[in-house]
Short mmCIF file of C-alpha atoms and ligand atoms in Angstrom, two decimals:
data_model
loop_
_atom_site.label_atom_id
_atom_site.label_comp_id
_atom_site.label_asym_id
_atom_site.label_seq_id
_atom_site.Cartn_x
_atom_site.Cartn_y
_atom_site.Cartn_z
CA MET A 28 92.21 -168.71 69.85
CA THR A 29 90.98 -165.72 71.88
CA ASP A 30 88.40 -166.30 74.57
CA LEU A 31 85.05 -164.65 73.86
CA LEU A 32 83.13 -165.83 76.92
CA THR A 33 84.56 -166.68 80.32
CA VAL A 34 82.32 -168.04 83.06
CA THR A 35 83.97 -168.19 86.47
CA GLU A 36 82.66 -170.02 89.55
CA LEU A 37 79.08 -169.42 88.42
CA THR A 38 76.42 -170.58 90.86
CA ARG A 39 72.62 -170.51 90.66
CA SER A 40 70.64 -171.72 93.63
CA TYR A 41 66.88 -172.03 93.89
CA GLY A 42 66.27 -172.06 97.62
CA SER A 43 68.46 -174.82 98.99
CA PHE A 44 68.76 -176.54 95.57
CA VAL A 45 71.96 -175.73 93.66
CA ALA A 46 71.25 -175.99 89.91
CA LEU A 47 74.66 -174.65 88.87
CA ASP A 48 77.58 -175.14 91.22
CA ARG A 49 80.69 -172.94 90.83
CA ALA A 50 80.86 -173.71 87.11
CA ASP A 51 83.79 -172.57 84.97
CA LEU A 52 83.48 -172.45 81.19
CA THR A 53 85.39 -170.77 78.39
CA VAL A 54 84.06 -170.30 74.86
CA ALA A 55 86.54 -169.19 72.22
CA GLU A 56 85.90 -166.74 69.36
CA GLY A 57 84.29 -168.68 66.51
CA ALA A 58 83.87 -171.78 68.70
CA ARG A 59 81.71 -174.75 67.83
CA HIS A 60 81.15 -175.77 71.43
CA ALA A 61 78.56 -178.25 72.69
CA LEU A 62 77.28 -178.57 76.23
CA ILE A 63 75.92 -182.00 77.06
CA GLY A 64 74.78 -183.75 80.21
CA PRO A 65 71.87 -185.63 81.71
CA ASN A 66 68.44 -184.07 82.30
CA GLY A 67 68.62 -181.55 85.12
CA ALA A 68 72.42 -181.11 84.87
CA GLY A 69 72.03 -177.32 84.63
CA LYS A 70 72.57 -176.76 80.89
CA THR A 71 69.58 -174.47 80.30
CA THR A 72 70.28 -172.69 83.58
CA LEU A 73 73.77 -171.87 82.32
CA LEU A 74 72.41 -170.57 78.98
CA ASN A 75 69.85 -168.45 80.87
CA LEU A 76 72.58 -166.90 83.02
CA ILE A 77 74.75 -166.15 79.97
CA ALA A 78 71.80 -164.60 78.10
CA GLY A 79 70.70 -162.68 81.20
CA THR A 80 67.15 -164.04 81.42
CA ASP A 81 68.17 -165.39 84.84
CA LEU A 82 70.71 -163.98 87.28
CA ALA A 83 73.50 -165.79 89.09
CA THR A 84 73.58 -166.33 92.83
CA SER A 85 77.34 -165.79 92.68
CA GLY A 86 80.22 -165.96 90.22
CA ARG A 87 81.17 -163.95 87.16
CA ILE A 88 80.45 -163.85 83.42
CA ALA A 89 82.80 -161.95 81.11
CA PHE A 90 81.96 -161.44 77.43
CA ALA A 91 84.33 -159.80 74.96
CA GLY A 92 86.45 -158.57 77.85
CA ARG A 93 83.58 -156.98 79.81
CA ASP A 94 81.91 -158.13 83.00
CA ILE A 95 78.26 -158.78 82.06
CA THR A 96 77.25 -160.73 85.17
CA TRP A 97 74.57 -158.19 86.14
CA GLN A 98 73.82 -156.75 82.72
CA ARG A 99 70.16 -156.74 81.56
CA PRO A 100 69.28 -159.22 78.74
CA HIS A 101 68.62 -156.53 76.11
CA ARG A 102 72.07 -155.01 76.74
CA ARG A 103 73.66 -158.43 76.27
CA SER A 104 71.64 -158.89 73.10
CA ARG A 105 72.89 -155.56 71.76
CA GLY A 106 76.40 -156.55 72.82
CA GLY A 107 76.27 -159.62 70.58
CA ILE A 108 74.67 -162.49 72.49
CA ALA A 109 71.68 -164.18 70.83
CA ARG A 110 69.83 -167.32 71.75
CA THR A 111 67.17 -169.75 70.70
CA PHE A 112 64.89 -171.59 73.12
CA GLN A 113 63.90 -175.21 73.69
CA HIS A 114 60.46 -174.20 72.37
CA PRO A 115 60.75 -171.86 69.34
CA SER A 116 59.78 -168.35 70.48
CA VAL A 117 58.45 -166.80 67.27
CA VAL A 118 55.46 -164.42 67.07
CA PRO A 119 52.81 -166.72 65.59
CA VAL A 120 50.49 -163.99 64.21
CA ALA A 121 53.33 -162.10 62.48
CA THR A 122 54.69 -163.10 59.10
CA VAL A 123 57.96 -164.97 58.74
CA LEU A 124 59.69 -161.85 57.39
CA ASP A 125 58.27 -159.60 60.14
CA ASN A 126 59.62 -161.98 62.79
CA VAL A 127 63.12 -161.64 61.35
CA LEU A 128 62.70 -157.86 60.97
CA LEU A 129 61.84 -157.65 64.67
CA GLY A 130 65.07 -159.51 65.43
CA ALA A 131 67.11 -157.22 63.17
CA TRP A 132 65.59 -153.85 64.06
CA HIS A 133 67.87 -152.77 66.92
CA HIS A 134 70.99 -154.43 65.56
CA HIS A 135 71.26 -153.20 62.01
CA THR A 136 73.59 -150.40 60.99
CA ALA A 137 71.07 -149.03 58.45
CA ALA A 138 68.62 -146.33 59.62
CA PRO A 139 65.12 -147.86 59.83
CA TRP A 140 63.44 -144.42 59.65
CA ARG A 141 64.72 -143.98 56.08
CA ARG A 142 63.14 -145.87 53.22
CA ALA A 143 66.52 -146.98 51.86
CA GLY A 144 67.51 -148.17 55.35
CA ARG A 145 64.32 -150.19 55.72
CA ARG A 146 64.92 -151.75 52.30
CA ARG A 147 68.47 -152.73 53.28
CA ILE A 148 67.29 -154.29 56.53
CA ALA A 149 64.54 -156.23 54.71
CA ASP A 150 67.04 -157.41 52.06
CA ASP A 151 69.39 -158.67 54.77
CA CYS A 152 66.50 -160.42 56.52
CA ARG A 153 65.56 -162.16 53.25
CA ALA A 154 69.18 -163.26 52.88
CA ILE A 155 69.06 -164.75 56.40
CA LEU A 156 65.82 -166.55 55.52
CA GLU A 157 67.58 -168.00 52.49
CA THR A 158 70.45 -169.16 54.75
CA VAL A 159 68.04 -171.15 56.92
CA GLY A 160 66.05 -172.53 53.96
CA LEU A 161 62.87 -170.45 54.38
CA THR A 162 62.97 -168.60 51.06
CA GLY A 163 59.49 -168.29 49.55
CA LEU A 164 57.76 -168.42 52.95
CA GLU A 165 58.35 -164.82 54.00
CA HIS A 166 54.67 -163.78 53.81
CA ARG A 167 53.33 -166.82 55.63
CA GLN A 168 52.21 -166.45 59.22
CA ALA A 169 54.84 -167.93 61.53
CA GLY A 170 52.16 -169.86 63.42
CA GLU A 171 51.30 -171.82 60.25
CA LEU A 172 54.82 -173.24 59.90
CA SER A 173 55.75 -176.81 60.78
CA HIS A 174 57.74 -177.35 63.98
CA GLY A 175 60.96 -177.80 62.02
CA ARG A 176 60.45 -174.58 60.06
CA ARG A 177 59.54 -172.67 63.22
CA ARG A 178 62.86 -173.81 64.70
CA MET A 179 64.67 -172.51 61.64
CA LEU A 180 62.76 -169.22 61.90
CA ASP A 181 63.79 -168.94 65.56
CA LEU A 182 67.37 -169.41 64.41
CA ALA A 183 66.90 -166.76 61.68
CA VAL A 184 65.60 -164.27 64.28
CA ALA A 185 68.66 -164.96 66.45
CA LEU A 186 71.00 -164.51 63.46
CA ALA A 187 69.28 -161.23 62.56
CA GLY A 188 70.71 -159.85 65.81
CA ARG A 189 74.19 -160.20 64.26
CA PRO A 190 75.50 -162.18 67.22
CA ARG A 191 79.12 -162.86 68.13
CA LEU A 192 77.86 -165.60 70.43
CA LEU A 193 74.88 -167.77 69.51
CA LEU A 194 73.32 -169.88 72.27
CA LEU A 195 71.24 -172.77 70.95
CA ASP A 196 69.07 -174.73 73.38
CA GLU A 197 68.33 -178.18 71.96
CA PRO A 198 67.82 -177.01 68.35
CA ALA A 199 67.36 -180.59 67.12
CA ALA A 200 64.58 -181.45 69.58
CA GLY A 201 61.47 -182.67 67.78
CA LEU A 202 63.06 -182.40 64.32
CA THR A 203 62.68 -185.06 61.64
CA ASP A 204 65.88 -186.61 60.24
CA ALA A 205 65.49 -184.41 57.15
CA ASP A 206 65.16 -181.28 59.32
CA VAL A 207 68.25 -182.30 61.32
CA THR A 208 70.20 -182.53 58.04
CA VAL A 209 69.07 -178.99 57.15
CA LEU A 210 69.96 -177.73 60.64
CA LEU A 211 73.46 -179.22 60.46
CA ALA A 212 74.04 -177.72 57.01
CA VAL A 213 72.96 -174.29 58.29
CA LEU A 214 75.20 -174.55 61.36
CA ARG A 215 78.14 -175.74 59.25
CA ASP A 216 77.77 -172.70 56.97
CA LEU A 217 77.72 -170.15 59.79
CA SER A 218 80.48 -167.57 59.62
CA ASP A 219 83.52 -168.06 61.85
CA ASP A 220 82.71 -164.61 63.25
CA VAL A 221 79.93 -166.31 65.20
CA ALA A 222 80.79 -168.54 68.15
CA VAL A 223 78.16 -171.17 68.92
CA LEU A 224 77.39 -172.75 72.29
CA LEU A 225 74.95 -175.57 71.69
CA VAL A 226 73.01 -177.56 74.28
CA GLU A 227 71.93 -180.84 72.74
CA HIS A 228 70.86 -184.35 73.70
CA ASN A 229 71.20 -185.70 70.15
CA LEU A 230 74.78 -186.97 70.25
CA ASP A 231 74.93 -187.48 66.48
CA VAL A 232 74.30 -183.74 66.09
CA VAL A 233 76.96 -183.01 68.72
CA ALA A 234 79.50 -185.24 66.97
CA ALA A 235 78.76 -183.71 63.57
CA PHE A 236 78.83 -180.12 64.79
CA ALA A 237 81.15 -179.64 67.76
CA ARG A 238 84.91 -179.19 67.89
CA THR A 239 84.75 -178.83 71.67
CA VAL A 240 82.41 -180.59 74.09
CA THR A 241 81.82 -179.85 77.78
CA VAL A 242 79.98 -182.37 79.91
CA LEU A 243 77.92 -180.88 82.73
CA HIS A 244 77.00 -183.13 85.65
CA HIS A 245 75.11 -182.06 88.78
CA GLY A 246 75.67 -178.39 87.88
CA ARG A 247 79.43 -178.73 87.41
CA PRO A 248 81.53 -179.14 84.28
CA LEU A 249 82.96 -182.65 84.47
CA VAL A 250 85.30 -182.51 81.49
CA THR A 251 85.96 -180.51 78.31
CA GLY A 252 87.56 -181.96 75.17
CA THR A 253 87.10 -182.96 71.56
CA PRO A 254 84.19 -185.32 70.80
CA ALA A 255 86.71 -188.19 70.57
CA GLU A 256 88.26 -187.30 73.94
CA ILE A 257 84.81 -187.10 75.54
CA GLN A 258 83.86 -190.46 74.10
CA ALA A 259 87.02 -192.04 75.53
CA ASP A 260 86.77 -190.43 78.98
CA PRO A 261 85.90 -193.05 81.64
CA ALA A 262 84.39 -190.46 84.00
CA VAL A 263 82.02 -189.33 81.24
CA ARG A 264 80.99 -192.88 80.46
CA GLU A 265 80.36 -193.47 84.13
CA ALA A 266 78.44 -190.24 84.73
CA TYR A 267 76.53 -189.77 81.55
CA LEU A 268 77.04 -191.80 78.45
CA GLY A 269 76.58 -195.29 79.84
CA ARG A 270 76.40 -197.46 76.76
CA ARG A 271 75.64 -194.48 74.49
CA LYS A 272 78.42 -193.44 72.18
CA VAL A 273 79.54 -190.08 70.85
CA ALA A 274 80.24 -191.01 67.24
CA GLU A 275 83.60 -190.14 65.73
CA THR A 276 83.64 -186.72 64.12
CA ALA A 277 83.44 -187.11 60.36
P1 LIG B 16 67.26 -180.78 80.41
O1 LIG B 16 68.30 -181.49 79.61
O2 LIG B 16 66.20 -181.70 80.94
O3 LIG B 16 66.69 -179.57 79.72
P2 LIG B 16 69.07 -179.11 81.96
O4 LIG B 16 70.44 -179.69 82.08
O5 LIG B 16 68.88 -178.05 80.95
O6 LIG B 16 68.01 -180.28 81.76
P3 LIG B 16 68.07 -177.17 83.82
O7 LIG B 16 66.82 -176.87 83.09
O8 LIG B 16 69.16 -176.18 83.76
O9 LIG B 16 68.65 -178.61 83.41
O10 LIG B 16 67.68 -177.43 85.34
C1 LIG B 16 68.65 -177.77 86.31
C2 LIG B 16 67.94 -178.04 87.61
O11 LIG B 16 67.46 -176.80 88.14
C3 LIG B 16 66.72 -178.96 87.46
O12 LIG B 16 66.67 -179.83 88.57
C4 LIG B 16 65.55 -178.00 87.48
O13 LIG B 16 64.39 -178.61 88.02
C5 LIG B 16 66.07 -176.89 88.41
N1 LIG B 16 65.49 -175.59 88.10
C6 LIG B 16 65.61 -174.90 86.94
N2 LIG B 16 64.94 -173.73 87.00
C7 LIG B 16 64.38 -173.68 88.24
C8 LIG B 16 63.56 -172.74 88.92
N3 LIG B 16 63.19 -171.60 88.34
N4 LIG B 16 63.18 -173.04 90.18
C9 LIG B 16 63.57 -174.18 90.78
N5 LIG B 16 64.33 -175.12 90.20
C10 LIG B 16 64.74 -174.88 88.95
#
């Protein structure tokens, strides 16, 4: 498989504290890649550096063959990197459909200044809402949605950007079991054109979703492998899992 994202010796220091320490990571085209590790391991820091909302102290990030280490976040977004946040970042006073339209606006091939173009963009946004199970809610205000639905709307906004790389920061956090089932179904149905890098503490979600898992520990990748390999790795057990268990992939 071709590499889509290559992170080389990436470091982020805050004063004397090193949150990410010469980290290397490769994400393949179409990957289903999970990033796990204890609280404070540097997972969100790494997503922030890849998305461009934070800048590295040193190191390099290459995406689709281009060096994006110093690229502004909106350029990365246009280049095909989308993300969701630990706390869903939807516009609460806008409708569900308008939130997705905002996500699609700069990424769609149709011309938004033409009526036919606007109709095509809106149709595609409705199709994305159907994908994430929000059909019928398009005229509701986003702020009225339940936490689980707001998470799915956040995901819909990210998908509206037509990403090649989707960064998901703890998408299962705060979800009910039923919402987790919906989330996993949506992730399973994503096109192989989209690579996913998922940060998640819920190891059942990781086991059900990921083909590749990287364990981050003290800002450094400890090991990368299949969920089964990660489960069997003594260093991982020692550093992170303890008595917890990454379930066998179904
Ligand atoms: P969690 O699983 O709890 O979300 P994480 O692995 O995502 O943790 P990060 O949020 O990346 O961890 O944080 C890594 C470390 O960097 C933490 O110790 C955090 O306090 C520190 N850190 C993150 N951002 C900053 C900042 N802006 N200034 C100072 N320290 C920071």
